[in-house]
Short mmCIF file of C-alpha atoms and ligand atoms in Angstrom, two decimals:
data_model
loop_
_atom_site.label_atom_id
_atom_site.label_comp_id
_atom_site.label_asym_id
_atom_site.label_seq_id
_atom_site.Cartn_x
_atom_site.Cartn_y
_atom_site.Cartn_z
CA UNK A 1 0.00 0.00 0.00
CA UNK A 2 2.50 2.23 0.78
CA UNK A 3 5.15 1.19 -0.72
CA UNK A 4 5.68 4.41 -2.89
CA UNK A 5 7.13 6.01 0.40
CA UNK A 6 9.95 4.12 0.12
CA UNK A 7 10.77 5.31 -3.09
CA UNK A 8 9.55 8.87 -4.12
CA UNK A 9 8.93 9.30 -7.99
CA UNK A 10 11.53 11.62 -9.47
CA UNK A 11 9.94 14.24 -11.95
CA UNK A 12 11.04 16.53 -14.84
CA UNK A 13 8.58 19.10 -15.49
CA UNK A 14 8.79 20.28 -19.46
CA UNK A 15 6.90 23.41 -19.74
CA UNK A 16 6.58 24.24 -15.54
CA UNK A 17 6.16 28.13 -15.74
CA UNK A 18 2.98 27.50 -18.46
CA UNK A 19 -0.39 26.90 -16.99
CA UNK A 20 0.00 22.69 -17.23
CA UNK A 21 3.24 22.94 -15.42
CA UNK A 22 1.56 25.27 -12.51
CA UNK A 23 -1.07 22.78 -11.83
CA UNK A 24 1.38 19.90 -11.94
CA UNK A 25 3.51 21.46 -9.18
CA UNK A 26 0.24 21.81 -7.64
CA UNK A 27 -0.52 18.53 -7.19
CA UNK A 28 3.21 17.44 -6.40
CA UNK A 29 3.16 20.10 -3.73
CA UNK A 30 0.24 17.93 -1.80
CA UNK A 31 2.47 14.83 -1.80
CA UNK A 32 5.93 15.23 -0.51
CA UNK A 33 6.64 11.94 0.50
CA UNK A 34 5.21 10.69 -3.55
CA UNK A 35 7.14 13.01 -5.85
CA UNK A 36 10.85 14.97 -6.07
CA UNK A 37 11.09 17.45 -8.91
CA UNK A 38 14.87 17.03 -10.51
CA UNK A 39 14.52 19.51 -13.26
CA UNK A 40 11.70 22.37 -14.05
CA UNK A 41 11.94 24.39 -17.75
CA UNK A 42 10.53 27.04 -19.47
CA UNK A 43 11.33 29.87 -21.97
CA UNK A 44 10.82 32.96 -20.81
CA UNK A 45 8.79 33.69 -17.14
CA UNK A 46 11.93 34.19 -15.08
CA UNK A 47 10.13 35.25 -12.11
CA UNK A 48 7.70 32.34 -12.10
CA UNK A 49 10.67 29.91 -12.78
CA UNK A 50 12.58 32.21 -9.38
CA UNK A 51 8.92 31.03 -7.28
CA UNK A 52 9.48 27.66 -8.49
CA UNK A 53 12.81 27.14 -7.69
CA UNK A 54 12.26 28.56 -3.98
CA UNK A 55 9.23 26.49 -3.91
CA UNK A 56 10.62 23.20 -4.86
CA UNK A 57 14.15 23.07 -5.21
CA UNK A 58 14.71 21.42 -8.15
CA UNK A 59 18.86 20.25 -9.11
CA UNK A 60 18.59 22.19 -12.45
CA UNK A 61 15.90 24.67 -13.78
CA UNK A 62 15.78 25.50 -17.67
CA UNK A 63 15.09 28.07 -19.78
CA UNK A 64 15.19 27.34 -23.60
CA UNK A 65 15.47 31.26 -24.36
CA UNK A 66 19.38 32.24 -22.94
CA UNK A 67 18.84 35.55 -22.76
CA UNK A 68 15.68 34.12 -19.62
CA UNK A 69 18.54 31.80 -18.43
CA UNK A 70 21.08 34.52 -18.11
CA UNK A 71 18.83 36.19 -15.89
CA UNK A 72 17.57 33.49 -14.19
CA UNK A 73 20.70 32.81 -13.17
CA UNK A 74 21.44 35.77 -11.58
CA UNK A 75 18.19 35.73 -9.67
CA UNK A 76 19.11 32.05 -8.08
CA UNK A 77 22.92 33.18 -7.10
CA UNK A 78 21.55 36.18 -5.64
CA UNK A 79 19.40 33.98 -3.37
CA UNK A 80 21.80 31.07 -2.81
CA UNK A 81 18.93 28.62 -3.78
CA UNK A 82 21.50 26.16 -5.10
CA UNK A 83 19.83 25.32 -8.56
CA UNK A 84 22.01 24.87 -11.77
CA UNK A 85 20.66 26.89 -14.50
CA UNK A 86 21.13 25.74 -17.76
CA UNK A 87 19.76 27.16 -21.45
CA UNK A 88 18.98 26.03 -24.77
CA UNK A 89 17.03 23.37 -26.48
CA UNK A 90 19.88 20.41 -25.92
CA UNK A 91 19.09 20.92 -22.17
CA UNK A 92 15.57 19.97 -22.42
CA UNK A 93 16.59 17.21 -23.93
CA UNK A 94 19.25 16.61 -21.16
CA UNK A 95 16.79 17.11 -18.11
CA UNK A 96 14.13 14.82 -19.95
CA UNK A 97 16.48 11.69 -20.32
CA UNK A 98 18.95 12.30 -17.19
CA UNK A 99 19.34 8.59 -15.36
CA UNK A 100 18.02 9.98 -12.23
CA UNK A 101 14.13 10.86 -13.60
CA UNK A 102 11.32 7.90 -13.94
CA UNK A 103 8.53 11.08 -14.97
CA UNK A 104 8.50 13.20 -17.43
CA UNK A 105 5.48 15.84 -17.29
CA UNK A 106 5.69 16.73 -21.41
CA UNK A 107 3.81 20.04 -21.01
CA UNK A 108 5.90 22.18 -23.14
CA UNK A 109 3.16 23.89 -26.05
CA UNK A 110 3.52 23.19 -29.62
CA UNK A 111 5.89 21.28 -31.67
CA UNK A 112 8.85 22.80 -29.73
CA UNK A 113 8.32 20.27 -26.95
CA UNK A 114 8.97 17.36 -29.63
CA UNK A 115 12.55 16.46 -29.49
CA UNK A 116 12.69 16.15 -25.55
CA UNK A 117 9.47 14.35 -25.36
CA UNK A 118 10.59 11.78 -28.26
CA UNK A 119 14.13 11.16 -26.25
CA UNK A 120 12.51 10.73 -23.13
CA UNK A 121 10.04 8.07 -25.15
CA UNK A 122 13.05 6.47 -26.38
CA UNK A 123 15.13 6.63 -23.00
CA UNK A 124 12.42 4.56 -21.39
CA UNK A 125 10.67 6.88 -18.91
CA UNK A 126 6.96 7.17 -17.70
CA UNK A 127 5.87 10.05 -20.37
CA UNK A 128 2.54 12.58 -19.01
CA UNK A 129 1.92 13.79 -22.23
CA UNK A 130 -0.08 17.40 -22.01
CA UNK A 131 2.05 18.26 -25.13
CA UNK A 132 -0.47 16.69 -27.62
CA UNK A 133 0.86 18.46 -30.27
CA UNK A 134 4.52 16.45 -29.93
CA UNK A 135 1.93 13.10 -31.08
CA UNK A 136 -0.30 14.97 -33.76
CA UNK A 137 3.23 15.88 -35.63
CA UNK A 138 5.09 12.42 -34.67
CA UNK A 139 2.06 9.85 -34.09
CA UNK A 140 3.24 6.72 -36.03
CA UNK A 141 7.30 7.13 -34.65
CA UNK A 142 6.42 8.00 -30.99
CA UNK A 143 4.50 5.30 -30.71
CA UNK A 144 7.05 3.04 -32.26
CA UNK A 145 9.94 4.82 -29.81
CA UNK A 146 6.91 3.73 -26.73
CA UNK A 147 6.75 0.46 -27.77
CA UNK A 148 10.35 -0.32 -28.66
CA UNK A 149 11.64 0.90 -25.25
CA UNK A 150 8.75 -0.06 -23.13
CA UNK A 151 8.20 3.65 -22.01
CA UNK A 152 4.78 3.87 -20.44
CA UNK A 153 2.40 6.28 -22.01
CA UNK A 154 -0.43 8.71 -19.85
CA UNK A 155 -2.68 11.09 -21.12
CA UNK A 156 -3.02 14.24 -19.45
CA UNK A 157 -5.25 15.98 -22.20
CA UNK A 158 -8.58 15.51 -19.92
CA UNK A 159 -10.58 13.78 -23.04
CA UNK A 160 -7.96 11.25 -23.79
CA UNK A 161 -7.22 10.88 -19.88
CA UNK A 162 -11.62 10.04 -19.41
CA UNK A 163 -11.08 7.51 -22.21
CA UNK A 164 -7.87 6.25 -20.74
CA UNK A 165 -9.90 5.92 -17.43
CA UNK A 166 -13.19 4.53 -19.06
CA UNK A 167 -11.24 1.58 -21.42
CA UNK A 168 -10.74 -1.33 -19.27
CA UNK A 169 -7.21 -1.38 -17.66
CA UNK A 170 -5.46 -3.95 -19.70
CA UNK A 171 -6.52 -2.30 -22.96
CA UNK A 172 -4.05 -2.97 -25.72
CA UNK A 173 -5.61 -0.88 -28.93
CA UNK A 174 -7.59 -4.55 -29.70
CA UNK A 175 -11.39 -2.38 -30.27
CA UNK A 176 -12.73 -5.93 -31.47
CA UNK A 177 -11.17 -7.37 -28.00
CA UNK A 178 -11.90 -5.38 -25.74
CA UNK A 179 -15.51 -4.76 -27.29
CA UNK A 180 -14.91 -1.03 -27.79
CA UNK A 181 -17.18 0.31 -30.79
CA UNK A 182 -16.46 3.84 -30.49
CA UNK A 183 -14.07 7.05 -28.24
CA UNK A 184 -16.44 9.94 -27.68
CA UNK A 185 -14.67 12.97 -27.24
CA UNK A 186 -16.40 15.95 -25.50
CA UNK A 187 -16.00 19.86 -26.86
CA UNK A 188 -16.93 22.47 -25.12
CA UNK A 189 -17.89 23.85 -28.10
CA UNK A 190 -15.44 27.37 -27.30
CA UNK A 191 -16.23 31.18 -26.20
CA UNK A 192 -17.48 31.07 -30.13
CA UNK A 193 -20.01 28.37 -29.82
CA UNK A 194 -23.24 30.08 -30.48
CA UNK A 195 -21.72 33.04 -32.30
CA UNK A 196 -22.74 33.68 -36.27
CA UNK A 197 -19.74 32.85 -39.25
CA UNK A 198 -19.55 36.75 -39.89
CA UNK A 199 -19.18 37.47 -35.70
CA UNK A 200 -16.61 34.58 -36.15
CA UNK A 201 -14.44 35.83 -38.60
CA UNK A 202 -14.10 39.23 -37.01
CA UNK A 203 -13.63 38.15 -33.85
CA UNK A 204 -10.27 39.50 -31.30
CA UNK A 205 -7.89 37.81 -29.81
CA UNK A 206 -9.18 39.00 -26.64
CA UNK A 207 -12.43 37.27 -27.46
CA UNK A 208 -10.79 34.02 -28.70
CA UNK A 209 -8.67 33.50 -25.62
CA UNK A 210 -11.82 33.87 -23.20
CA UNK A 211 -12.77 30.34 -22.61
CA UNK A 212 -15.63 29.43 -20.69
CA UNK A 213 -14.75 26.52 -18.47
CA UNK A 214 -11.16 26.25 -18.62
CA UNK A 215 -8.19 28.52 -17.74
CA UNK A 216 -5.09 27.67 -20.36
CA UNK A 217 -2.31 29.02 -22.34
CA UNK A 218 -3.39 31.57 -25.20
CA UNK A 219 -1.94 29.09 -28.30
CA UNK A 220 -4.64 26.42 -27.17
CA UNK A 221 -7.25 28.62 -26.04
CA UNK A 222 -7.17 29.80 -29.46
CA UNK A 223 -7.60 26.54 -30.84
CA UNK A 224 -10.25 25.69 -28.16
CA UNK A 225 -12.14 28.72 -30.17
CA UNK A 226 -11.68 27.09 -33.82
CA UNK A 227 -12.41 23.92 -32.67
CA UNK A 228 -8.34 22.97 -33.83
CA UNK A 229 -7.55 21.80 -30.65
CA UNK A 230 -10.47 19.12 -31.05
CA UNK A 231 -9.05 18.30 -34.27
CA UNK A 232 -5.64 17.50 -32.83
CA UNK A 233 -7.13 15.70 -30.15
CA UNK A 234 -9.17 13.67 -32.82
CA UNK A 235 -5.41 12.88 -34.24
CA UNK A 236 -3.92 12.24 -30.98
CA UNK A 237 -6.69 10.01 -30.15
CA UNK A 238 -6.18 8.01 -33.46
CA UNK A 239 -2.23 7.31 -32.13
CA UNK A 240 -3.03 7.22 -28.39
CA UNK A 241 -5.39 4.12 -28.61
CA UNK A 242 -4.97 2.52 -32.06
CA UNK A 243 -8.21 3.84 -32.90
CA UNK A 244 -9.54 4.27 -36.75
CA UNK A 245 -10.28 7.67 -37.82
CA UNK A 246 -14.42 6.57 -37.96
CA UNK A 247 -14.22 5.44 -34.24
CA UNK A 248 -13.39 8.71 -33.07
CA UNK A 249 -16.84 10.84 -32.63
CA UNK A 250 -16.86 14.73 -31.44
CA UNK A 251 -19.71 15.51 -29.84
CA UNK A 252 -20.16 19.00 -28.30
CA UNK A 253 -21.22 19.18 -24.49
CA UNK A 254 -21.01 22.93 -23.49
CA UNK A 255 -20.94 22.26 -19.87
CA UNK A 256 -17.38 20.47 -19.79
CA UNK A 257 -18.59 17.79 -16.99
CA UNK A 258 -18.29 14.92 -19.09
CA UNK A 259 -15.09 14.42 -20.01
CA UNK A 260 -14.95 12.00 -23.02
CA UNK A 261 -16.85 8.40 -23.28
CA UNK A 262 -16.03 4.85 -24.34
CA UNK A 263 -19.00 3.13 -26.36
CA UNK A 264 -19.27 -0.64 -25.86
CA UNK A 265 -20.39 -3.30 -28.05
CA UNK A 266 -23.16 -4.07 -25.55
CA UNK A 267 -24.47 -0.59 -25.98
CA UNK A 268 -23.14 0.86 -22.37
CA UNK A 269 -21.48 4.21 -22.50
CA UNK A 270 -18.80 4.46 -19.97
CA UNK A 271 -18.05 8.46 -19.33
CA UNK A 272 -15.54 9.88 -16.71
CA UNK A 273 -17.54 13.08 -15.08
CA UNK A 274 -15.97 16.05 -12.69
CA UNK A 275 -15.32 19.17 -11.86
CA UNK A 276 -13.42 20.90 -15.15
CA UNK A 277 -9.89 21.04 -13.37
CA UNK A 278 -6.43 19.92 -15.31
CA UNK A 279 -5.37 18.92 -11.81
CA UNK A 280 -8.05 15.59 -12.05
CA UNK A 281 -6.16 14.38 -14.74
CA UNK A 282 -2.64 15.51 -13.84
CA UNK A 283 -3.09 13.64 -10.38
CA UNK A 284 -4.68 10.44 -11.82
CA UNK A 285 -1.71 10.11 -13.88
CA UNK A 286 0.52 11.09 -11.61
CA UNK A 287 -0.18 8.20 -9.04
CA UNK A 288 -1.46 6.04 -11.69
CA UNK A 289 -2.43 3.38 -10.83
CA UNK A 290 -2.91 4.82 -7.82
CA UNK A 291 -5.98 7.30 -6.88
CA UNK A 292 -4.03 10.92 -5.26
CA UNK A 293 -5.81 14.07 -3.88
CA UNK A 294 -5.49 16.53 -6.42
CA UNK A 295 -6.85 19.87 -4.71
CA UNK A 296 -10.49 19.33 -6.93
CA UNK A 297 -13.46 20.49 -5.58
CA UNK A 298 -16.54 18.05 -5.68
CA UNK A 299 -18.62 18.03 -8.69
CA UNK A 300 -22.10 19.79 -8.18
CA UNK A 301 -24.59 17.80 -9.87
CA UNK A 302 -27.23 19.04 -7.97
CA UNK A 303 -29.76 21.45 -10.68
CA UNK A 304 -27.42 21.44 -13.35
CA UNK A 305 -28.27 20.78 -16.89
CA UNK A 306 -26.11 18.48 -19.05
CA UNK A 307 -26.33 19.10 -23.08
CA UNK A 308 -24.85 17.32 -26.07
CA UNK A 309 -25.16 19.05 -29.71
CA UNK A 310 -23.56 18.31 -33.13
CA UNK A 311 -20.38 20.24 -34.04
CA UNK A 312 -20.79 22.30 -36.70
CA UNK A 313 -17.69 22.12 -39.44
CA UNK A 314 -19.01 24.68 -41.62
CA UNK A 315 -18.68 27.84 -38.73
CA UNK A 316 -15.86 25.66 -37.84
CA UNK A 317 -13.63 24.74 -40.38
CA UNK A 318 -10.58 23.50 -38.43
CA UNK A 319 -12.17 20.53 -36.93
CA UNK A 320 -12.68 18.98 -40.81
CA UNK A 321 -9.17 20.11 -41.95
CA UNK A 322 -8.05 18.02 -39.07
CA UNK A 323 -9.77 14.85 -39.89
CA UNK A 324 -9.11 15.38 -43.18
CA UNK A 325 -5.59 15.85 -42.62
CA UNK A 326 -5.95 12.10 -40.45
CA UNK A 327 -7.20 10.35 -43.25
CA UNK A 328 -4.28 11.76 -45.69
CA UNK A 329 -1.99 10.21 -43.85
CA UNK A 330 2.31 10.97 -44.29
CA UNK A 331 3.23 14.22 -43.15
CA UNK A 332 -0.18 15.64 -43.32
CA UNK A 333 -0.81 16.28 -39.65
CA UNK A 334 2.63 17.38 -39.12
CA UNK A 335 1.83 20.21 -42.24
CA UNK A 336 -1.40 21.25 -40.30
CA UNK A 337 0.11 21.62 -36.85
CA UNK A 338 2.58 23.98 -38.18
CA UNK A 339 0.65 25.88 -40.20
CA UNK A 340 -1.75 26.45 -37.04
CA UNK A 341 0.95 27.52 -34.86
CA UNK A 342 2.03 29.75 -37.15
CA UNK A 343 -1.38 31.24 -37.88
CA UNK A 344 -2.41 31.49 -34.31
CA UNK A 345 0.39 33.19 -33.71
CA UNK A 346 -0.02 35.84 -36.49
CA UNK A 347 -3.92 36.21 -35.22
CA UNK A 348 -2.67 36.91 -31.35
CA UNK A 349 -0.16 39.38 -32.58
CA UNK A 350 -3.42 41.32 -34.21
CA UNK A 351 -1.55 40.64 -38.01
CA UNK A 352 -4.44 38.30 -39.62
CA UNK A 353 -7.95 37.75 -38.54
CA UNK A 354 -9.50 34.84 -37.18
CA UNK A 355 -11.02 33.38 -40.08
CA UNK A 356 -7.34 33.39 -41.56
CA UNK A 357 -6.34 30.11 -39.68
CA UNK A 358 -8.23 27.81 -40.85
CA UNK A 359 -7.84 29.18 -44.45
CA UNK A 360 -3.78 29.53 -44.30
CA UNK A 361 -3.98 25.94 -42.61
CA UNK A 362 -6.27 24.72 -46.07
CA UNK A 363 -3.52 26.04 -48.20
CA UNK A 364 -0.63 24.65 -46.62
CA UNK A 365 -1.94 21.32 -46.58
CA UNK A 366 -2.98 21.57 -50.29
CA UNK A 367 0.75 22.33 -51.11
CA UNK A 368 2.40 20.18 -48.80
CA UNK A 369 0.55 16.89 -47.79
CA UNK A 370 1.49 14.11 -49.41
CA UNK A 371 5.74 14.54 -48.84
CA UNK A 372 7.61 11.58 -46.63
CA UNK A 373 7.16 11.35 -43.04
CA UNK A 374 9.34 8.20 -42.64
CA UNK A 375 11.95 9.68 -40.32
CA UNK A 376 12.15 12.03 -37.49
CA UNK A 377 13.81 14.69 -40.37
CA UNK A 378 11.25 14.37 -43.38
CA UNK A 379 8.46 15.40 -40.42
CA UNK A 380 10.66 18.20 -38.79
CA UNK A 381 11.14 19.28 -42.63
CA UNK A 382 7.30 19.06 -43.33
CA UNK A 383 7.10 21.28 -39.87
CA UNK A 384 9.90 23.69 -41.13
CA UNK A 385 8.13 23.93 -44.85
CA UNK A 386 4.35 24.54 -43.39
CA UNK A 387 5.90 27.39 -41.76
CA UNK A 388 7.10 28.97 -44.07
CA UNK A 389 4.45 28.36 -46.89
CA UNK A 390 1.71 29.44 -44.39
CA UNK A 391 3.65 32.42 -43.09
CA UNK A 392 3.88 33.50 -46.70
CA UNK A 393 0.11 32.77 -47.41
CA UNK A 394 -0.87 35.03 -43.94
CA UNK A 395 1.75 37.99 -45.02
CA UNK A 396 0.52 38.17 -48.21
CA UNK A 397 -2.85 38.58 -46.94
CA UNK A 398 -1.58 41.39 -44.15
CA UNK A 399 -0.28 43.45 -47.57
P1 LIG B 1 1.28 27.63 -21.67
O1 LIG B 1 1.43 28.57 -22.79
O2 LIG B 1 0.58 28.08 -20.44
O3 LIG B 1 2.72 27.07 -21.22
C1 LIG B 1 3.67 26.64 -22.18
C2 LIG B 1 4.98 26.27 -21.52
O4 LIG B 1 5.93 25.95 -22.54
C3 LIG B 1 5.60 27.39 -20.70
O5 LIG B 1 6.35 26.82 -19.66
C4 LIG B 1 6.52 28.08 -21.70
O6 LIG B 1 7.57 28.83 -21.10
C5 LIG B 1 7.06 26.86 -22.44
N1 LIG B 1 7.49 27.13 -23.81
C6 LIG B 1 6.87 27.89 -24.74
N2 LIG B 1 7.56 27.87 -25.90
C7 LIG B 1 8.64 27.10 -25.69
C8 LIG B 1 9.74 26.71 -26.51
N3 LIG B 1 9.86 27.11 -27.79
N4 LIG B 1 10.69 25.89 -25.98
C9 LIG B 1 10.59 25.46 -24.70
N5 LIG B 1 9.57 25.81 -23.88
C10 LIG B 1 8.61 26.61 -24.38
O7 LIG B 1 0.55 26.33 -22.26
P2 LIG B 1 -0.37 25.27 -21.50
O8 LIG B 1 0.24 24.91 -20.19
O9 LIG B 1 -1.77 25.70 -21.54
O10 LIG B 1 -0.25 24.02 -22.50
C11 LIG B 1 0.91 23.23 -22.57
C12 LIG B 1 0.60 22.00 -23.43
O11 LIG B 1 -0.43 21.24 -22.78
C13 LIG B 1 0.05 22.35 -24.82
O12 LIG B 1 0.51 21.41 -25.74
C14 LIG B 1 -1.46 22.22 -24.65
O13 LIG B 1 -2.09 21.86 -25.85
C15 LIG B 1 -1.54 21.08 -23.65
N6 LIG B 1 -2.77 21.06 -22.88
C16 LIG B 1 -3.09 22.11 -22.06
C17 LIG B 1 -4.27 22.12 -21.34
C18 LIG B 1 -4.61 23.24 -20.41
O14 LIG B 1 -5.65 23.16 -19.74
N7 LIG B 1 -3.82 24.29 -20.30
C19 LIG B 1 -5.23 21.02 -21.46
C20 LIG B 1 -4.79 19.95 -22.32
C21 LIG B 1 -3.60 19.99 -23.00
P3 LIG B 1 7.39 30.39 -20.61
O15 LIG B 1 5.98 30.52 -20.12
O16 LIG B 1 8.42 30.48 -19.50
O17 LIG B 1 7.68 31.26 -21.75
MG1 LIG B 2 -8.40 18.59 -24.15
#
């Protein structure tokens, strides 16, 4: 029973100063004797990554920007907290694989958080993957790297962690085995849910980034508002649990209680409920297969309406580029992950408007999909070509 006191899981956190890493460190923070944090990164929030490093006392803290390490650095001598600062991409890399860590919290955003994640796959370690973007670019080779080292996989997206919970525990991506018909992923449907095409396509950042249940970083509250971010869940789904492109349903439930759902042969629906919290999912894997306190409150059911509606691909064009870009195949999800990092990040700088994602993400993939994605290089070269065809596309339509 308690036989985790003996020996406390030792944790990188990838991505600690962003709003994954906070919660994680949360959670750890409730369970001294469970968890000791060996390295914490980020890019740019020294002061946060200061906190941290007072708070926790990690052996090294990263930050991939030198310029934030630099500083950092400063700010750590001048306190005498004893943490080796180190910079640059290699060190994620470095801190993700080091001997000494079992856990790696992947929680870095976008395809940045790739290379560490992939190494720490390959080096064998229990992976928390927040970074869902890392498998929508890589799907077919992560999973090989999983499999080939025996590196043990956990969802912390909360739809893909409900599934994980709701599939029986030996679950080995047999649907016909396990009697699994269909994954039912929830949407909350986004701050744009009810809004017109035309209110849509003039909508502000500001607006975008205001989500209704959740509090998360701006690149995937933006894609919470397109409806991306459930189209890269539909592709990490796909890699996560074997599952064909038509078992994987989207259904929209506004009120982001039910998490996601497992359909059964026999017709039974198995759904994982609570209160919308990252720290449910970051604690169940976390202890897995234990049960932790994670800080949650209880979930009021009490007078509460529960609602599920049809997502609608035509205000919401992202969702069908996705599972288009899913049945393509090759490098085509690594070509629409790049192309929607690039274009969310023109839209938040106030360059392109909102309806220009989806349509700079349409273009890319028209040009690009269908190049090799054999090797770790022909996807970071589809990655490094969407870029720069849909940063083009977007700065021609700035002129
Ligand atoms: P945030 O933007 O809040 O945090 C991102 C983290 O990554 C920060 O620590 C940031 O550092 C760091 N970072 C940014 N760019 C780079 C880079 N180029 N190299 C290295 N580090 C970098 O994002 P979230 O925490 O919201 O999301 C993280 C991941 O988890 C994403 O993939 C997201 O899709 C996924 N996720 C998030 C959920 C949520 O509720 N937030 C839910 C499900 C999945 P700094 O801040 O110091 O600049
Ligand atoms: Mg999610």
């Amino acid at each position: 029973m308690n036989a985790h006191r003996m020996k406390p899981r030792v944790l990188t956190i990838l991505g600690a100063t962003g709003t994954i890493g906070v919660n994680t460190l949360d959670v750890v923070a409730r369970h001294p004797d469970r968890f000791e944090i060996f390295a914490l990164t980020g890019a740019t929030q020294v002061e946060r990554m200061v906190e941290q490093c007072r708070a926790h006392r990690p052996r090294f803290a990263v930050m991939s920007e030198p310029a934030a390490a630099a500083a950092l650095r400063e700010r750590i001598a001048a306190e005498g907290l004893g943490v080796e600062v180190l910079e640059g991409a290699a060190a994620l890399t470095q801190v993700a694989t080091a001997p000494e860590v079992d856990t790696l919290m992947a929680a870095i955003v976008g395809a940045a958080g790739l290379p560490a994640t992939l190494a720490a796959a390959q080096a064998g370690k229990r992976i928390l993957l927040a970074n869902k973007e890392t498998l929508v670019v890589s799907g077919q080779l992560f999973m090989d790297a999983i499999a080939a080292s025996g590196a043990e996989l956990l969802p912390i997206d909360s739809e893909h962690n409900a599934i994980f919970q709701a599939l029986p525990r030996d679950f080995d991506g047999d649907f016909q085995q396990a009697g699994v018909k269909a994954l039912w992923l929830t949407a909350s449907g986004g701050p744009f849910r009810t809004l017109s095409a035309e209110a849509i396509a003039a909508a502000t950042p500001a607006q975008a980034v205001a989500h209704p249940n959740w509090v998360m970083g701006k690149k995937i509250s933006v894609d919470s508002a397109s409806l991306m971010n459930k189209g890269l869940e539909v592709i990490e789904a796909r890699w996560l649990f074997n599952a064909r492109p038509d078992q994987i349903k989207v259904v929209v439930h506004p009120q982001s209680i039910v998490h996601s759902m497992v359909e059964y042969a026999d017709g039974s629906v198995i759904a994982q409920m609570g209160t919308p919290d990252m720290r449910t999912p970051i604690a169940y894997a976390l202890g897995f297969p234990e049960r932790i306190e994670a800080g949650v409150p209880a979930l009021e059911l009490m007078n509460r309406q529960l609602s599920f509606e049809a997502p609608d691909t035509a205000r919401f064009p992202c969702l069908q580029l996705a599972f288009d870009a899913l049945a393509a195949g090759g490098n085509a999800a690594a070509v629409l992950n790049a192309a929607n990092e690039v274009a969310v990040a023109r839209f938040l700088d106030g360059a392109v408007p909102f309806g220009a994602i989806a349509a700079s993400i349409a273009h890319t993939l028209e040009k690009l999909a269908g190049g090799a994605a054999a090797t770790l290089e022909d996807l970071l070269e589809a990655d490094r070509q969407a870029r720069s065809v849909a940063g083009m596309y977007l700065g021609a339509l700035r002129a």
